[in-house]
Amino acid sequence: MWYNISGGIKIGKKIGIVVEYNPFHNGHLYQIEKIREKFGNEALLVVVMSGDFVQRGEFSFFNKWEKTEVALKNGVDIVVELPLYYSIQNAEIFSKMATRILEYLDLDIQVFGAESNEIEKLENVIELQEEIAYKKKLLEYMKQGNSYGTSQKKALEEYGLGNLVRSNNILALEYMREMKNSELRIKPCIIKREVSEYNENKVEDSREKFASASFIRSEIENYQNDDEEKLLKLKEFVPIETFEILKNKVLKVDVRKEVFKLFKYKFLISEREEILKIYDMTEEIYSRIFSKLKNSKDLKEFLKNMKSRNFSGKRIERLMLNVVLNIKKEVLDFEIEYVRVLGFNRKGQEYLKKLKNSEKTKKVFVNWKDIEKNKGDRISCSGKGNLEVKDFLDYKKEEINNEKINYLKIEVEKMGFLLKELFFGESERLNPVVIKS
């Protein structure tokens, strides 16, 4: 089933994916091809993508504009950005907000990869994780010193479901949990992963054209200019558009080390009360950082000193970025202030016009300057009739608070722009990538 929008373009099902494309490889292209195979070429394909920073708590290997252009040239119709302050948080927050944005864009289906294409199995896990008995088992394993992920696996093993807690299923579970808990209209669809593990660091000889983004990044980071054979080997795993960027991707600075220097400086000169306002910063973590930071000569030593059963290395790196970017607790309010469009093709452009004409989706923007002007109004006095003085003052107080939060969110984004320019000499682009096809 399809319908016409302006320009005589037909659109079928409206499909959303949550991605990082760090970088875009053949596994991503495989997913897009399977979506087209299942839903037809008339389907609208929209991706919510982390921009210059990714969920690992690091800078993206490709910048947001490189990723956007490659995606549009390989079958995506619209690319929108997952805001920076959500894109570097844990799987639950990352998934929650990405799925909410897809819902806001009025899409029908969210497609994601998982180890099994049986949605019922994942739904059973979600139901089980809400039971008191399960939560008690989980807590017992965590008290024994296991990480949260390991504790989940051990608890589920008691129900014969331990094999479902794998890296490729974790985000799938979180997407579906958000759909269920928030009673979203968008529906889940799994395309079973037939290829690489998300975080693999080597590729089996038997695999001809698929490798994970982690493997590709690792190979480029270790690439020497005279090792043309290694570079050409990567060509097998990525589309030509990605390869053209890869072969010129020379890392001039160790960004993780530079972020650590900024973090150390800001942490040591800031008042304790200010640091405790940062998202995910607790008294316990603050005290541990304070005791370990001065005696850590570099990032590697600091992460080694900080790591414990309660604090994974990735959590610490995310927290470091939260401090450097000044991501305060109130910024993560799970509200959508704006949806920034990074790029589109002709079909995507026509759909965006439709969204802009709807009052329900008025927070979709294609120009960064318009986002800065946006006041992030979530509530309206219209229809309230004659307000009592107290009600009016309460409304104004909430309105002012909303504007403050929106201001803080935009300042976080702009700090991200500044860091990108500082480390890579790249100024932020204000307008989207447009592919005329």
Tab-separated table of C-alpha atoms in Angstrom:
chain	number	residue	atom	x	y	z
A	1	MET	CA	0.000	0.000	0.000
A	2	TRP	CA	1.288	3.471	-0.853
A	3	TYR	CA	0.157	7.070	-1.132
A	4	ASN	CA	1.179	10.144	-3.134
A	5	ILE	CA	2.833	13.196	-1.669
A	6	SER	CA	3.648	16.428	-3.498
A	7	GLY	CA	5.859	16.084	-6.537
A	8	GLY	CA	4.056	12.929	-7.644
A	9	ILE	CA	6.287	10.753	-5.475
A	10	LYS	CA	4.829	7.528	-4.124
A	11	ILE	CA	5.574	6.483	-0.562
A	12	GLY	CA	4.764	3.098	0.884
A	13	LYS	CA	5.600	2.046	4.443
A	14	LYS	CA	7.580	4.579	6.459
A	15	ILE	CA	10.570	2.751	7.936
A	16	GLY	CA	12.996	3.957	10.602
A	17	ILE	CA	16.409	2.688	11.690
A	18	VAL	CA	18.678	3.815	14.538
A	19	VAL	CA	22.302	3.901	13.410
A	20	GLU	CA	25.820	5.145	14.073
A	21	TYR	CA	27.451	4.299	10.704
A	22	ASN	CA	30.887	4.535	12.268
A	23	PRO	CA	31.698	3.867	9.458
A	24	PHE	CA	29.037	2.698	6.996
A	25	HIS	CA	29.971	-0.830	5.818
A	26	ASN	CA	28.543	-3.738	3.841
A	27	GLY	CA	26.577	-4.979	6.847
A	28	HIS	CA	24.665	-1.690	6.871
A	29	LEU	CA	24.117	-1.925	3.122
A	30	TYR	CA	22.848	-5.505	3.597
A	31	GLN	CA	20.257	-4.234	6.098
A	32	ILE	CA	19.044	-1.528	3.696
A	33	GLU	CA	18.795	-4.023	0.840
A	34	LYS	CA	16.778	-6.409	3.031
A	35	ILE	CA	14.431	-3.568	3.998
A	36	ARG	CA	13.889	-2.692	0.337
A	37	GLU	CA	13.371	-6.365	-0.428
A	38	LYS	CA	10.758	-6.691	2.327
A	39	PHE	CA	8.910	-3.372	1.989
A	40	GLY	CA	9.568	-2.369	-1.632
A	41	ASN	CA	11.355	0.556	-3.254
A	42	GLU	CA	8.405	2.867	-2.470
A	43	ALA	CA	9.143	2.587	1.260
A	44	LEU	CA	10.474	5.729	2.911
A	45	LEU	CA	13.691	4.980	4.811
A	46	VAL	CA	14.608	7.362	7.639
A	47	VAL	CA	17.596	6.943	9.960
A	48	VAL	CA	18.187	8.519	13.342
A	49	MET	CA	21.965	8.735	13.548
A	50	SER	CA	24.443	9.728	16.225
A	51	GLY	CA	26.493	12.611	14.845
A	52	ASP	CA	30.063	13.529	15.695
A	53	PHE	CA	29.973	11.610	18.993
A	54	VAL	CA	28.918	7.989	19.445
A	55	GLN	CA	27.470	5.806	22.168
A	56	ARG	CA	30.879	4.418	23.165
A	57	GLY	CA	31.650	7.854	24.622
A	58	GLU	CA	34.037	8.826	21.815
A	59	PHE	CA	34.268	11.014	18.730
A	60	SER	CA	32.833	9.351	15.649
A	61	PHE	CA	35.459	7.989	13.232
A	62	PHE	CA	33.609	9.681	10.337
A	63	ASN	CA	32.060	13.084	10.960
A	64	LYS	CA	28.273	13.464	10.739
A	65	TRP	CA	28.346	14.961	7.234
A	66	GLU	CA	30.529	12.199	5.803
A	67	LYS	CA	28.209	9.602	7.338
A	68	THR	CA	25.121	11.402	6.032
A	69	GLU	CA	26.353	11.615	2.449
A	70	VAL	CA	27.364	7.941	2.348
A	71	ALA	CA	23.989	6.901	3.778
A	72	LEU	CA	22.015	8.944	1.228
A	73	LYS	CA	24.060	7.493	-1.625
A	74	ASN	CA	23.291	3.974	-0.418
A	75	GLY	CA	19.515	3.936	-0.157
A	76	VAL	CA	18.544	6.157	2.802
A	77	ASP	CA	15.979	8.919	2.146
A	78	ILE	CA	16.328	11.090	5.270
A	79	VAL	CA	19.035	11.349	7.948
A	80	VAL	CA	18.235	13.060	11.244
A	81	GLU	CA	20.601	13.474	14.170
A	82	LEU	CA	20.237	11.966	17.610
A	83	PRO	CA	21.142	14.963	19.810
A	84	LEU	CA	24.653	14.851	21.234
A	85	TYR	CA	23.533	14.768	24.865
A	86	TYR	CA	21.582	11.547	24.196
A	87	SER	CA	23.954	9.914	21.713
A	88	ILE	CA	26.790	9.364	24.233
A	89	GLN	CA	24.717	7.866	27.051
A	90	ASN	CA	24.021	4.258	28.015
A	91	ALA	CA	22.014	1.849	25.839
A	92	GLU	CA	18.725	2.571	27.615
A	93	ILE	CA	18.858	6.336	27.083
A	94	PHE	CA	20.314	6.093	23.576
A	95	SER	CA	17.555	3.680	22.512
A	96	LYS	CA	14.703	5.468	24.288
A	97	MET	CA	15.280	8.813	22.607
A	98	ALA	CA	16.132	7.431	19.180
A	99	THR	CA	12.880	5.455	19.112
A	100	ARG	CA	10.909	8.483	20.349
A	101	ILE	CA	12.300	10.547	17.477
A	102	LEU	CA	11.220	7.910	14.961
A	103	GLU	CA	7.757	8.003	16.532
A	104	TYR	CA	7.722	11.822	16.366
A	105	LEU	CA	8.501	11.635	12.648
A	106	ASP	CA	5.285	9.615	12.201
A	107	LEU	CA	6.990	6.443	10.958
A	108	ASP	CA	5.237	3.079	10.829
A	109	ILE	CA	7.979	0.571	11.610
A	110	GLN	CA	11.357	0.543	13.336
A	111	VAL	CA	13.728	-2.039	11.868
A	112	PHE	CA	16.721	-3.329	13.834
A	113	GLY	CA	19.124	-6.240	13.804
A	114	ALA	CA	19.128	-9.026	16.386
A	115	GLU	CA	20.450	-12.562	16.801
A	116	SER	CA	16.966	-13.995	16.361
A	117	ASN	CA	14.119	-12.760	14.191
A	118	GLU	CA	11.537	-14.103	16.622
A	119	ILE	CA	10.121	-10.985	18.264
A	120	GLU	CA	8.143	-13.112	20.730
A	121	LYS	CA	11.381	-14.275	22.414
A	122	LEU	CA	12.488	-10.702	23.063
A	123	GLU	CA	8.993	-9.752	24.259
A	124	ASN	CA	9.180	-12.624	26.766
A	125	VAL	CA	12.485	-11.291	28.100
A	126	ILE	CA	11.020	-7.805	28.545
A	127	GLU	CA	8.026	-9.206	30.445
A	128	LEU	CA	10.308	-11.337	32.630
A	129	GLN	CA	12.591	-8.423	33.499
A	130	GLU	CA	9.643	-6.612	35.047
A	131	GLU	CA	8.934	-9.374	37.553
A	132	ILE	CA	10.002	-8.911	41.178
A	133	ALA	CA	11.587	-12.376	41.375
A	134	TYR	CA	13.782	-11.603	38.390
A	135	LYS	CA	14.839	-8.225	39.793
A	136	LYS	CA	15.879	-9.918	43.040
A	137	LYS	CA	18.048	-12.431	41.156
A	138	LEU	CA	19.617	-9.600	39.171
A	139	LEU	CA	20.447	-7.685	42.337
A	140	GLU	CA	21.983	-10.782	43.939
A	141	TYR	CA	24.366	-11.273	41.017
A	142	MET	CA	25.330	-7.598	41.025
A	143	LYS	CA	26.105	-7.767	44.760
A	144	GLN	CA	28.491	-10.619	43.954
A	145	GLY	CA	30.570	-8.189	41.924
A	146	ASN	CA	29.279	-8.954	38.432
A	147	SER	CA	28.709	-6.171	35.923
A	148	TYR	CA	25.139	-5.243	35.007
A	149	GLY	CA	25.392	-7.058	31.653
A	150	THR	CA	26.879	-10.198	33.191
A	151	SER	CA	24.270	-10.161	35.950
A	152	GLN	CA	21.502	-9.939	33.337
A	153	LYS	CA	22.955	-12.933	31.519
A	154	LYS	CA	23.298	-15.024	34.693
A	155	ALA	CA	19.772	-14.179	35.857
A	156	LEU	CA	18.275	-15.021	32.471
A	157	GLU	CA	20.221	-18.290	32.369
A	158	GLU	CA	18.103	-19.457	35.303
A	159	TYR	CA	15.113	-19.134	32.988
A	160	GLY	CA	16.873	-20.726	30.015
A	161	LEU	CA	17.227	-17.373	28.229
A	162	GLY	CA	20.872	-16.476	28.856
A	163	ASN	CA	21.808	-16.754	25.184
A	164	LEU	CA	19.598	-13.742	24.394
A	165	VAL	CA	21.863	-11.304	26.259
A	166	ARG	CA	24.310	-10.618	23.451
A	167	SER	CA	25.576	-7.293	22.133
A	168	ASN	CA	23.312	-7.398	19.085
A	169	ASN	CA	20.209	-8.013	21.206
A	170	ILE	CA	20.744	-5.418	23.938
A	171	LEU	CA	19.630	-2.440	21.845
A	172	ALA	CA	16.786	-4.463	20.307
A	173	LEU	CA	15.426	-5.142	23.793
A	174	GLU	CA	15.680	-1.458	24.710
A	175	TYR	CA	13.877	-0.309	21.542
A	176	MET	CA	11.032	-2.724	22.201
A	177	ARG	CA	10.901	-1.831	25.887
A	178	GLU	CA	10.431	1.832	24.985
A	179	MET	CA	7.659	1.016	22.499
A	180	LYS	CA	5.853	-0.982	25.168
A	181	ASN	CA	6.359	1.341	28.147
A	182	SER	CA	5.481	4.533	26.263
A	183	GLU	CA	2.675	2.869	24.259
A	184	LEU	CA	4.131	4.094	20.976
A	185	ARG	CA	2.374	3.639	17.664
A	186	ILE	CA	5.519	2.554	15.802
A	187	LYS	CA	5.976	-1.219	15.495
A	188	PRO	CA	9.150	-3.349	15.698
A	189	CYS	CA	10.591	-5.426	12.874
A	190	ILE	CA	13.726	-7.569	13.151
A	191	ILE	CA	16.074	-8.332	10.308
A	192	LYS	CA	18.177	-11.185	11.618
A	193	ARG	CA	21.871	-10.427	11.698
A	194	GLU	CA	23.713	-12.853	9.466
A	195	VAL	CA	27.054	-11.091	9.627
A	196	SER	CA	29.576	-9.687	12.084
A	197	GLU	CA	29.434	-9.092	15.801
A	198	TYR	CA	29.107	-5.410	16.738
A	199	ASN	CA	32.421	-5.251	18.617
A	200	GLU	CA	34.563	-7.885	16.911
A	201	ASN	CA	38.274	-7.158	16.483
A	202	LYS	CA	39.080	-9.750	13.833
A	203	VAL	CA	37.405	-11.247	10.782
A	204	GLU	CA	37.166	-14.950	10.015
A	205	ASP	CA	38.828	-16.024	6.770
A	206	SER	CA	35.580	-17.627	5.639
A	207	ARG	CA	33.722	-14.318	5.629
A	208	GLU	CA	34.005	-12.732	2.216
A	209	LYS	CA	32.593	-9.216	2.456
A	210	PHE	CA	31.343	-8.483	5.986
A	211	ALA	CA	33.282	-6.942	8.868
A	212	SER	CA	32.183	-4.873	11.854
A	213	ALA	CA	32.737	-1.143	12.192
A	214	SER	CA	35.048	-1.876	15.165
A	215	PHE	CA	37.293	-4.047	12.994
A	216	ILE	CA	37.421	-1.450	10.209
A	217	ARG	CA	38.283	1.365	12.637
A	218	SER	CA	40.998	-0.740	14.232
A	219	GLU	CA	42.576	-1.512	10.865
A	220	ILE	CA	42.633	2.161	9.845
A	221	GLU	CA	44.023	3.275	13.206
A	222	ASN	CA	46.894	0.807	12.751
A	223	TYR	CA	47.298	1.559	9.065
A	224	GLN	CA	50.717	2.622	7.805
A	225	ASN	CA	51.014	4.621	4.595
A	226	ASP	CA	53.135	1.950	2.926
A	227	ASP	CA	50.719	-0.892	3.726
A	228	GLU	CA	48.579	-0.644	0.585
A	229	GLU	CA	47.617	-4.306	0.833
A	230	LYS	CA	45.845	-3.780	4.167
A	231	LEU	CA	44.002	-0.764	2.807
A	232	LEU	CA	42.843	-2.622	-0.286
A	233	LYS	CA	41.651	-5.495	1.915
A	234	LEU	CA	39.230	-3.093	3.619
A	235	LYS	CA	37.760	-2.252	0.228
A	236	GLU	CA	36.036	-5.649	0.315
A	237	PHE	CA	34.053	-4.699	3.425
A	238	VAL	CA	32.693	-1.249	2.530
A	239	PRO	CA	30.849	0.552	-0.294
A	240	ILE	CA	33.017	2.650	-2.594
A	241	GLU	CA	31.807	5.912	-0.991
A	242	THR	CA	33.085	4.777	2.404
A	243	PHE	CA	36.382	3.551	0.943
A	244	GLU	CA	37.075	6.903	-0.712
A	245	ILE	CA	36.822	8.585	2.700
A	246	LEU	CA	38.751	5.821	4.496
A	247	LYS	CA	41.810	5.993	2.287
A	248	ASN	CA	42.250	9.677	3.141
A	249	LYS	CA	41.403	9.306	6.825
A	250	VAL	CA	44.659	10.172	8.560
A	251	LEU	CA	44.344	10.597	12.334
A	252	LYS	CA	46.581	13.498	13.300
A	253	VAL	CA	45.674	13.510	16.963
A	254	ASP	CA	44.739	10.930	19.599
A	255	VAL	CA	41.369	12.463	20.425
A	256	ARG	CA	40.646	10.248	23.444
A	257	LYS	CA	43.862	11.424	25.089
A	258	GLU	CA	43.029	15.050	24.329
A	259	VAL	CA	39.532	14.675	25.785
A	260	PHE	CA	41.122	13.218	28.918
A	261	LYS	CA	43.365	16.281	29.267
A	262	LEU	CA	40.354	18.603	29.014
A	263	PHE	CA	38.412	16.485	31.472
A	264	LYS	CA	41.261	16.436	33.991
A	265	TYR	CA	41.684	20.191	33.777
A	266	LYS	CA	37.976	20.966	34.132
A	267	PHE	CA	37.459	18.466	36.951
A	268	LEU	CA	40.367	19.780	39.018
A	269	ILE	CA	39.566	23.497	38.638
A	270	SER	CA	35.790	23.195	39.133
A	271	GLU	CA	33.927	23.379	42.409
A	272	ARG	CA	32.666	20.038	43.685
A	273	GLU	CA	29.057	21.257	43.623
A	274	GLU	CA	29.335	22.119	39.924
A	275	ILE	CA	30.747	18.715	38.954
A	276	LEU	CA	27.983	16.973	40.902
A	277	LYS	CA	25.422	18.685	38.627
A	278	ILE	CA	26.760	16.665	35.680
A	279	TYR	CA	24.625	13.790	34.439
A	280	ASP	CA	25.598	10.366	35.905
A	281	MET	CA	27.981	11.953	38.418
A	282	THR	CA	27.361	10.689	41.953
A	283	GLU	CA	29.082	11.322	45.269
A	284	GLU	CA	30.700	7.884	45.039
A	285	ILE	CA	32.037	8.405	41.512
A	286	TYR	CA	33.213	11.934	42.329
A	287	SER	CA	35.187	10.702	45.324
A	288	ARG	CA	36.744	7.877	43.317
A	289	ILE	CA	37.728	10.216	40.466
A	290	PHE	CA	39.140	12.734	42.907
A	291	SER	CA	41.327	10.098	44.549
A	292	LYS	CA	42.559	8.556	41.263
A	293	LEU	CA	42.862	11.477	38.859
A	294	LYS	CA	45.876	13.326	40.248
A	295	ASN	CA	47.962	10.170	40.275
A	296	SER	CA	47.027	9.075	36.753
A	297	LYS	CA	49.560	10.292	34.208
A	298	ASP	CA	47.415	9.442	31.174
A	299	LEU	CA	44.042	8.092	30.049
A	300	LYS	CA	45.127	4.454	30.049
A	301	GLU	CA	46.327	4.643	33.646
A	302	PHE	CA	43.252	6.583	34.748
A	303	LEU	CA	40.832	4.028	33.261
A	304	LYS	CA	42.811	1.211	34.866
A	305	ASN	CA	42.690	2.952	38.257
A	306	MET	CA	38.983	3.761	37.947
A	307	LYS	CA	37.679	0.440	36.696
A	308	SER	CA	35.755	-1.622	39.237
A	309	ARG	CA	32.742	-3.908	39.388
A	310	ASN	CA	30.513	-0.832	39.462
A	311	PHE	CA	32.289	1.357	36.897
A	312	SER	CA	33.084	0.062	33.408
A	313	GLY	CA	35.668	1.807	31.273
A	314	LYS	CA	33.029	2.941	28.787
A	315	ARG	CA	30.874	4.428	31.518
A	316	ILE	CA	33.871	6.443	32.706
A	317	GLU	CA	34.599	7.679	29.165
A	318	ARG	CA	30.970	8.713	28.731
A	319	LEU	CA	31.135	10.539	32.031
A	320	MET	CA	34.335	12.305	30.967
A	321	LEU	CA	32.522	13.646	27.905
A	322	ASN	CA	29.538	14.657	30.032
A	323	VAL	CA	31.922	16.783	32.107
A	324	VAL	CA	33.788	18.277	29.144
A	325	LEU	CA	30.537	19.073	27.300
A	326	ASN	CA	28.814	20.289	30.480
A	327	ILE	CA	25.868	17.897	30.167
A	328	LYS	CA	23.901	18.587	33.332
A	329	LYS	CA	21.299	16.303	34.849
A	330	GLU	CA	18.350	18.482	33.812
A	331	VAL	CA	19.410	18.330	30.150
A	332	LEU	CA	18.404	14.660	29.988
A	333	ASP	CA	14.689	15.294	30.481
A	334	PHE	CA	13.612	12.905	27.670
A	335	GLU	CA	11.782	15.668	25.839
A	336	ILE	CA	12.179	16.442	22.130
A	337	GLU	CA	12.996	20.132	21.690
A	338	TYR	CA	13.975	19.794	18.034
A	339	VAL	CA	14.747	17.231	15.344
A	340	ARG	CA	17.718	18.261	13.230
A	341	VAL	CA	17.728	17.027	9.629
A	342	LEU	CA	21.243	16.288	8.387
A	343	GLY	CA	20.338	15.303	4.845
A	344	PHE	CA	17.725	14.059	2.392
A	345	ASN	CA	17.064	13.056	-1.203
A	346	ARG	CA	14.085	14.084	-3.350
A	347	LYS	CA	11.688	11.584	-1.771
A	348	GLY	CA	12.874	12.628	1.683
A	349	GLN	CA	12.461	16.305	0.830
A	350	GLU	CA	8.835	15.835	-0.159
A	351	TYR	CA	8.103	13.957	3.064
A	352	LEU	CA	9.785	16.686	5.124
A	353	LYS	CA	7.532	19.269	3.470
A	354	LYS	CA	4.552	17.221	4.616
A	355	LEU	CA	5.899	17.150	8.189
A	356	LYS	CA	6.516	20.906	8.237
A	357	ASN	CA	2.884	21.521	7.313
A	358	SER	CA	1.695	19.552	10.340
A	359	GLU	CA	1.342	21.127	13.776
A	360	LYS	CA	2.297	17.783	15.364
A	361	THR	CA	5.758	17.779	13.779
A	362	LYS	CA	6.666	21.464	13.834
A	363	LYS	CA	9.946	20.807	15.650
A	364	VAL	CA	11.643	19.370	12.556
A	365	PHE	CA	14.386	21.732	11.340
A	366	VAL	CA	16.768	21.656	8.368
A	367	ASN	CA	18.851	24.697	9.371
A	368	TRP	CA	20.836	24.898	12.617
A	369	LYS	CA	20.148	28.633	13.036
A	370	ASP	CA	16.421	27.893	13.206
A	371	ILE	CA	17.087	25.461	16.056
A	372	GLU	CA	18.914	28.175	17.948
A	373	LYS	CA	15.893	30.439	17.511
A	374	ASN	CA	13.485	27.717	18.637
A	375	LYS	CA	12.157	28.276	22.140
A	376	GLY	CA	11.291	24.631	22.703
A	377	ASP	CA	7.710	25.392	23.733
A	378	ARG	CA	6.136	22.202	25.093
A	379	ILE	CA	2.959	23.679	26.521
A	380	SER	CA	0.540	26.367	25.409
A	381	CYS	CA	-1.891	28.726	27.148
A	382	SER	CA	-4.353	28.425	24.269
A	383	GLY	CA	-7.625	26.868	25.306
A	384	LYS	CA	-7.025	27.461	29.012
A	385	GLY	CA	-9.548	30.266	29.293
A	386	ASN	CA	-9.115	32.761	32.145
A	387	LEU	CA	-6.191	31.626	34.281
A	388	GLU	CA	-6.042	32.361	37.980
A	389	VAL	CA	-2.976	34.401	39.035
A	390	LYS	CA	-1.366	31.368	40.710
A	391	ASP	CA	-1.950	29.179	37.654
A	392	PHE	CA	-0.511	31.853	35.397
A	393	LEU	CA	2.613	32.232	37.564
A	394	ASP	CA	3.070	28.450	37.642
A	395	TYR	CA	2.769	28.367	33.866
A	396	LYS	CA	5.334	31.157	33.439
A	397	LYS	CA	7.705	29.383	35.818
A	398	GLU	CA	7.456	26.171	33.767
A	399	GLU	CA	7.861	28.128	30.529
A	400	ILE	CA	11.034	29.790	31.829
A	401	ASN	CA	12.392	26.427	32.983
A	402	ASN	CA	11.686	24.917	29.555
A	403	GLU	CA	13.560	27.732	27.854
A	404	LYS	CA	16.492	27.275	30.242
A	405	ILE	CA	16.705	23.544	29.470
A	406	ASN	CA	16.486	24.182	25.733
A	407	TYR	CA	19.272	26.763	26.076
A	408	LEU	CA	21.461	24.236	27.943
A	409	LYS	CA	20.845	21.610	25.259
A	410	ILE	CA	21.867	23.967	22.481
A	411	GLU	CA	24.991	25.011	24.425
A	412	VAL	CA	25.989	21.335	24.693
A	413	GLU	CA	25.633	20.943	20.933
A	414	LYS	CA	27.704	24.074	20.331
A	415	MET	CA	30.408	22.802	22.679
A	416	GLY	CA	30.517	19.689	20.493
A	417	PHE	CA	31.003	21.927	17.439
A	418	LEU	CA	33.854	23.686	19.234
A	419	LEU	CA	35.643	20.454	20.138
A	420	LYS	CA	35.383	19.226	16.542
A	421	GLU	CA	36.938	22.436	15.293
A	422	LEU	CA	39.629	22.303	17.978
A	423	PHE	CA	40.693	18.714	17.243
A	424	PHE	CA	40.023	18.411	13.498
A	425	GLY	CA	39.833	21.985	12.200
A	426	GLU	CA	36.280	21.346	10.921
A	427	SER	CA	33.667	24.093	11.300
A	428	GLU	CA	30.060	23.044	11.806
A	429	ARG	CA	27.925	23.055	8.701
A	430	LEU	CA	24.578	24.812	9.124
A	431	ASN	CA	22.557	23.342	6.234
A	432	PRO	CA	21.791	19.708	5.338
A	433	VAL	CA	23.298	17.461	2.670
A	434	VAL	CA	20.954	17.284	-0.330
A	435	ILE	CA	21.125	14.470	-2.870
A	436	LYS	CA	19.079	15.329	-5.985
A	437	SER	CA	17.821	11.897	-6.944
